[in-house]
């Protein structure tokens, strides 16, 4: 049983500075909630003289992270990246020190290793802040829905891409202009690759799927597509058909022993709740056999909102330290395997640039029919210089069948290119 909780904070960036602020300014309140005094014993940084979003007592900053870890009861890791974060977290967990982390990239790649170290020593590894900022989604999956069977999770898990796509939809901006605005406002990094290529959302999807399906998945199990190929024409065409484009992370059971995990741009009907998620906000839908449909919505990033999730994890595990007893282990008893895209069933929006000739459209629909794919709606733009744009929305089809049909269509002499293939989410799956 702990009489005082000594906290080591690793990292003093946007989220780390806000976590430090809460630990200091709300110290008395935290003590009452936890049942023991809380002491921030130090903040590990690379440069003790750098400017911060919030400045703690200068004596707290240190470059000696290992010494800080060794002196702490709880380690809060907010540095990001794989190394040295992995080595530092393992050092803490192997010594029996509980860890709170917001490091989605690390957890998506090495989560199994870190959880094994926590289980062996009886420490607690908590990481609510790794997914969807302030939105409580991981603990509900792990705890509140532990007696249910989650069948599907889908949602907007990256605020940067949601802001970009929302700007393209509401203002008609191009991708490059919307990205520049996101960078200007601080929503996107100078190098936005992790966001716009879908890697950030893929890390979160791997974490969510592991908890939802009681299995172990890594980022390598996630099929990932970004939004860099989405054009203003795609967005305008979606709007004309009553849809909005969002980058969705989708985790769904496939049969009894498999799960498909993917991140891809998706057309969503305007009346779908996710279509109304604007700006840099996140929203996650969970579908379970008994609970039905649940939606979690809120700010998916930002220093203070994410620090709120960090402190929620901290208070939870600190209470356990005060009362005594080991941390709560993860359960991966189901061990579903990650499946490919071949058997994923979806509707699709397909854009084809064709020569304006008699029979071209009939030829394309014939090929789709031969591959078991029927067309729900179709629009053709007025020809310009002998070239027309065809956009079709299909009925539900297997991904493998759609890809085979697209390959045949793309090889036609009358087809300039298949310039857009985007999945379509129905109101009801």
XYZ file of C-alpha atoms in Angstrom:
429
model
C 0.000 0.000 0.000
C 1.331 3.406 -1.003
C 1.425 6.340 1.432
C 2.540 8.755 -1.283
C 2.440 8.428 -5.067
C 5.670 9.665 -6.638
C 5.201 10.484 -10.324
C 7.845 10.694 -13.046
C 6.751 12.514 -16.205
C 8.623 11.758 -19.422
C 8.115 14.521 -21.964
C 7.027 18.154 -21.722
C 5.511 18.806 -25.128
C 1.959 20.007 -25.620
C 0.339 17.080 -23.790
C 3.163 16.604 -21.282
C 3.077 20.265 -20.230
C -0.672 20.101 -19.673
C -0.328 16.879 -17.673
C 2.291 18.582 -15.489
C -0.008 21.572 -15.012
C -2.871 19.393 -13.825
C -0.618 17.422 -11.482
C 0.568 20.676 -9.902
C -2.519 22.906 -9.966
C -5.026 20.182 -9.064
C -2.753 18.378 -6.617
C -5.073 18.740 -3.625
C -8.070 17.463 -5.566
C -6.094 14.509 -6.946
C -4.984 13.594 -3.422
C -8.612 13.436 -2.263
C -9.655 11.335 -5.235
C -6.743 8.927 -4.907
C -6.547 8.710 -1.117
C -2.867 9.576 -0.872
C -0.601 12.576 -1.579
C 0.717 12.925 -5.125
C 4.188 14.279 -5.829
C 5.538 15.132 -9.259
C 9.198 14.304 -8.637
C 10.553 15.315 -12.039
C 10.033 15.844 -15.759
C 12.468 14.222 -18.196
C 13.223 16.365 -21.249
C 15.939 16.682 -23.885
C 16.562 20.365 -23.182
C 15.896 21.753 -19.709
C 15.987 25.334 -21.026
C 13.489 24.956 -23.876
C 10.257 26.969 -23.819
C 7.118 25.054 -22.795
C 3.389 25.369 -23.263
C 3.265 25.505 -19.448
C 6.303 25.988 -17.241
C 6.747 23.944 -14.092
C 9.277 24.669 -11.350
C 12.649 24.717 -13.202
C 14.114 22.314 -10.630
C 11.764 19.564 -11.880
C 13.286 19.363 -15.366
C 16.029 16.796 -15.918
C 17.698 14.974 -18.782
C 18.249 11.825 -16.670
C 15.107 9.842 -17.436
C 16.453 6.567 -16.015
C 17.145 8.024 -12.581
C 13.691 9.579 -12.568
C 12.054 6.262 -13.467
C 13.954 4.436 -10.734
C 12.762 6.912 -8.081
C 9.086 6.899 -9.101
C 6.025 4.825 -8.238
C 4.224 5.749 -11.470
C 5.721 6.740 -14.827
C 3.774 8.852 -17.304
C 5.353 8.526 -20.764
C 4.408 11.254 -23.256
C 7.495 11.456 -25.450
C 6.209 9.528 -28.477
C 8.177 7.457 -30.971
C 9.498 3.940 -30.545
C 12.862 4.527 -28.875
C 13.863 5.428 -26.240
C 10.215 5.210 -25.097
C 10.097 1.402 -25.414
C 13.259 0.882 -23.385
C 12.134 3.321 -20.695
C 8.672 1.822 -20.330
C 10.130 -1.688 -20.112
C 12.550 -0.463 -17.425
C 9.636 0.842 -15.383
C 7.338 -2.143 -15.867
C 10.021 -4.732 -15.101
C 10.673 -2.881 -11.849
C 6.985 -3.147 -10.964
C 6.206 0.512 -11.625
C 2.868 1.239 -13.278
C 2.945 3.212 -16.520
C 0.542 5.587 -18.256
C 1.326 6.190 -21.925
C -0.212 8.023 -24.848
C 2.233 6.484 -27.321
C -0.007 4.946 -30.005
C 2.820 4.106 -32.420
C 4.727 2.198 -29.738
C 1.662 0.375 -28.419
C 0.532 -0.619 -31.915
C 3.946 -2.142 -32.636
C 5.162 -3.440 -29.262
C 2.025 -3.561 -27.126
C 2.222 -7.330 -26.622
C 5.769 -7.074 -25.284
C 4.913 -4.199 -22.957
C 1.782 -5.881 -21.605
C 3.717 -9.101 -20.962
C 6.239 -7.135 -18.887
C 3.408 -5.521 -16.920
C 1.701 -8.865 -16.280
C 4.948 -10.471 -15.112
C 5.666 -7.791 -12.517
C 2.061 -7.072 -11.532
C 2.283 -3.474 -12.747
C -0.490 -1.650 -14.591
C -0.075 -0.431 -18.178
C -2.759 2.114 -19.146
C -3.038 4.048 -22.404
C -6.448 5.679 -22.831
C -4.767 8.777 -24.287
C -3.342 6.746 -27.187
C -6.693 6.741 -29.008
C -9.095 9.638 -29.639
C -7.675 12.169 -27.186
C -10.118 12.963 -24.396
C -12.760 10.487 -25.597
C -13.062 7.518 -23.211
C -13.073 4.573 -25.603
C -10.405 2.071 -24.496
C -11.586 1.551 -20.918
C -15.204 1.081 -22.033
C -13.992 -1.581 -24.474
C -11.796 -3.261 -21.863
C -14.090 -2.942 -18.842
C -17.650 -1.780 -19.547
C -18.161 -4.131 -22.520
C -16.149 -7.038 -21.110
C -19.359 -9.032 -20.621
C -20.598 -8.401 -24.162
C -19.437 -9.443 -27.633
C -18.232 -6.518 -29.711
C -18.811 -7.187 -33.385
C -17.681 -3.963 -35.029
C -15.950 -0.683 -34.298
C -15.756 2.141 -36.802
C -14.923 5.753 -36.421
C -13.016 8.910 -37.153
C -9.801 8.506 -35.174
C -7.608 11.227 -36.653
C -8.478 14.876 -36.190
C -6.062 16.209 -38.808
C -7.565 14.251 -41.690
C -11.078 14.993 -40.493
C -10.313 18.706 -40.520
C -8.849 18.498 -44.036
C -11.774 16.518 -45.460
C -14.270 18.741 -43.645
C -12.679 21.846 -45.199
C -12.784 20.249 -48.628
C -16.465 19.444 -48.119
C -17.652 22.713 -46.581
C -15.507 25.226 -48.490
C -14.626 23.411 -51.714
C -10.913 23.675 -50.916
C -8.366 21.465 -52.627
C -6.470 18.877 -50.590
C -3.275 20.958 -50.640
C -5.063 24.144 -49.547
C -6.920 22.367 -46.735
C -3.677 20.764 -45.560
C -1.915 24.132 -45.535
C -4.718 25.595 -43.415
C -4.503 22.640 -41.014
C -0.762 23.237 -40.633
C -1.325 26.956 -40.078
C -3.789 26.209 -37.258
C -1.521 23.612 -35.668
C -3.747 20.604 -36.484
C -1.158 19.140 -38.864
C 2.584 18.702 -38.380
C 5.144 20.206 -40.757
C 5.550 16.621 -42.016
C 1.929 15.395 -42.109
C 2.724 11.942 -43.518
C 1.623 9.929 -40.461
C -1.789 11.595 -40.560
C -2.612 11.968 -44.256
C -1.291 8.524 -45.221
C -3.440 6.910 -42.516
C -0.619 5.559 -40.315
C -1.774 7.392 -37.183
C -5.318 6.052 -37.509
C -3.942 2.575 -38.282
C -2.002 2.517 -34.990
C -5.187 3.397 -33.140
C -7.196 0.791 -35.051
C -4.743 -1.947 -34.027
C -5.066 -0.941 -30.363
C -8.869 -0.728 -30.525
C -9.227 -4.086 -32.303
C -7.001 -5.814 -29.759
C -9.203 -4.681 -26.878
C -12.535 -5.049 -28.675
C -11.857 -8.596 -29.857
C -9.700 -9.860 -26.942
C -6.856 -10.622 -29.341
C -3.422 -9.290 -30.198
C -3.034 -7.180 -33.330
C -0.243 -4.879 -34.475
C -0.146 -2.091 -37.033
C 1.122 -4.651 -39.565
C -2.343 -6.266 -39.443
C -4.086 -3.083 -40.584
C -4.818 -2.421 -44.259
C -4.084 1.290 -44.607
C -5.092 3.887 -47.195
C -4.658 7.626 -46.707
C -6.450 10.649 -48.125
C -3.781 12.103 -50.427
C -5.588 10.770 -53.519
C -8.908 12.412 -52.582
C -9.639 15.307 -54.924
C -12.052 18.216 -54.822
C -13.925 16.451 -57.646
C -14.320 13.337 -55.456
C -15.733 15.457 -52.640
C -18.095 17.337 -54.973
C -19.309 14.095 -56.554
C -19.921 12.579 -53.124
C -21.924 15.642 -52.123
C -24.035 15.419 -55.283
C -24.944 11.837 -54.351
C -25.760 12.751 -50.735
C -22.498 11.612 -49.150
C -19.522 13.081 -47.306
C -16.015 11.560 -47.365
C -14.370 10.639 -44.050
C -11.244 8.672 -43.210
C -12.589 5.751 -41.201
C -10.883 3.141 -39.080
C -12.959 -0.042 -39.243
C -12.505 -3.154 -37.118
C -14.994 -5.955 -37.685
C -15.281 -9.629 -36.976
C -15.065 -11.895 -40.003
C -16.470 -15.332 -39.242
C -15.789 -16.953 -35.905
C -12.009 -16.766 -35.888
C -11.043 -13.705 -37.910
C -11.167 -9.920 -37.849
C -10.613 -7.387 -40.577
C -8.927 -4.132 -39.594
C -8.619 -1.332 -42.108
C -8.259 2.419 -42.490
C -9.583 3.985 -45.677
C -11.502 6.967 -47.078
C -15.206 6.187 -47.015
C -18.371 7.787 -48.358
C -20.907 8.222 -45.555
C -24.561 9.215 -46.065
C -25.275 12.785 -44.962
C -27.784 11.532 -42.398
C -25.235 9.229 -40.715
C -24.088 10.598 -37.315
C -20.426 10.403 -38.380
C -21.156 12.768 -41.279
C -21.807 15.521 -38.751
C -18.392 15.229 -37.085
C -16.661 18.444 -38.107
C -13.253 20.049 -37.662
C -10.630 18.140 -35.707
C -13.160 16.196 -33.647
C -13.229 12.397 -33.404
C -16.135 9.968 -33.078
C -16.181 6.198 -32.631
C -19.106 3.788 -33.113
C -19.108 0.485 -31.252
C -21.548 -2.275 -32.169
C -22.076 -5.069 -29.641
C -24.491 -7.996 -29.542
C -26.300 -6.903 -26.383
C -25.470 -3.210 -25.940
C -26.354 -2.447 -29.537
C -24.862 0.714 -31.058
C -22.815 3.097 -28.917
C -21.209 6.355 -30.052
C -18.299 8.169 -28.399
C -17.647 11.742 -29.519
C -15.328 14.575 -28.545
C -12.006 16.346 -29.129
C -9.571 13.814 -30.529
C -6.399 15.787 -29.925
C -5.001 18.820 -28.141
C -2.889 19.262 -25.041
C -5.536 19.694 -22.352
C -8.081 17.163 -23.722
C -5.444 14.451 -24.146
C -3.952 15.252 -20.743
C -7.432 14.668 -19.306
C -7.283 11.074 -20.555
C -3.759 10.706 -19.153
C -4.838 11.870 -15.710
C -7.886 9.617 -15.808
C -5.583 6.619 -16.253
C -3.267 7.941 -13.549
C -6.006 8.355 -10.943
C -7.359 4.872 -11.688
C -4.046 3.080 -11.254
C -2.967 5.306 -8.334
C -6.109 4.260 -6.426
C -5.070 0.661 -6.976
C -1.608 1.415 -5.607
C -3.132 2.952 -2.497
C -5.385 -0.043 -1.911
C -2.736 -2.592 -2.852
C -2.962 -5.404 -5.385
C -1.637 -6.063 -8.920
C -2.606 -4.284 -12.098
C -5.439 -5.508 -14.305
C -4.052 -7.681 -17.136
C -5.317 -7.545 -20.710
C -7.277 -10.522 -22.006
C -6.386 -11.958 -25.398
C -8.111 -15.310 -25.040
C -9.960 -15.106 -28.367
C -6.824 -14.711 -30.506
C -8.661 -13.877 -33.703
C -6.424 -13.736 -36.742
C -6.211 -10.734 -39.041
C -7.872 -11.333 -42.399
C -7.198 -9.730 -45.759
C -9.563 -7.633 -47.833
C -10.708 -10.319 -50.298
C -13.909 -11.227 -48.458
C -14.742 -7.749 -47.161
C -18.195 -6.798 -48.451
C -18.875 -3.157 -49.177
C -20.483 -0.780 -51.619
C -18.110 1.266 -53.776
C -17.981 4.591 -55.545
C -16.006 4.165 -58.774
C -14.836 6.999 -60.999
C -13.780 6.208 -64.568
C -12.416 8.654 -67.142
C -13.539 7.413 -70.570
C -13.497 8.391 -74.218
C -16.852 9.662 -75.460
C -17.762 6.729 -77.690
C -20.881 4.689 -78.276
C -21.093 1.557 -76.100
C -18.412 2.493 -73.544
C -20.837 2.622 -70.635
C -22.538 -0.623 -71.685
C -19.140 -2.319 -71.845
C -18.213 -1.189 -68.328
C -21.516 -2.308 -66.798
C -21.187 -5.655 -68.618
C -17.771 -6.261 -67.039
C -19.116 -5.392 -63.600
C -22.035 -7.775 -64.097
C -19.698 -10.575 -65.188
C -17.900 -10.147 -61.851
C -21.107 -10.272 -59.847
C -21.338 -6.505 -59.270
C -24.468 -4.463 -59.915
C -24.715 -0.677 -60.174
C -26.974 1.221 -57.789
C -26.570 4.695 -59.304
C -24.632 6.252 -62.171
C -23.814 9.762 -63.357
C -21.876 10.923 -66.419
C -20.447 14.393 -66.879
C -20.775 16.300 -70.116
C -17.892 15.359 -72.438
C -14.952 17.772 -72.738
C -12.628 17.355 -75.693
C -13.985 13.863 -76.263
C -13.502 12.680 -72.666
C -16.217 12.114 -70.042
C -16.187 11.274 -66.329
C -18.398 8.384 -65.218
C -19.131 7.898 -61.504
C -20.956 4.802 -60.271
C -22.061 3.624 -56.862
C -22.327 -0.157 -56.710
C -24.430 -2.455 -54.621
C -22.572 -4.557 -52.023
C -19.750 -6.639 -53.486
C -16.681 -8.518 -52.328
C -13.463 -6.526 -52.453
C -11.699 -9.227 -54.485
C -14.472 -9.199 -57.123
C -14.388 -5.401 -57.348
C -10.620 -5.315 -57.792
C -10.719 -7.942 -60.545
C -13.421 -6.013 -62.383
C -11.516 -2.732 -62.055
C -8.413 -4.347 -63.539
C -10.369 -5.429 -66.630
C -12.084 -2.048 -66.988
C -8.789 -0.173 -66.627
C -7.330 -2.198 -69.504
C -10.052 -1.176 -71.991
C -8.897 0.931 -74.951
C -11.754 3.357 -74.365
C -10.824 3.936 -70.694
C -8.278 6.658 -69.930
C -8.054 5.678 -66.263
C -9.999 4.462 -63.247
C -9.312 7.571 -61.196
C -11.305 6.912 -58.045
C -12.344 3.865 -55.986
C -13.795 4.696 -52.556
C -15.755 2.452 -50.217
C -19.284 3.457 -49.243
C -20.683 3.003 -45.735
C -24.419 2.417 -45.565
C -26.635 3.753 -42.802
C -26.878 0.172 -41.659
C -24.070 -2.253 -42.414
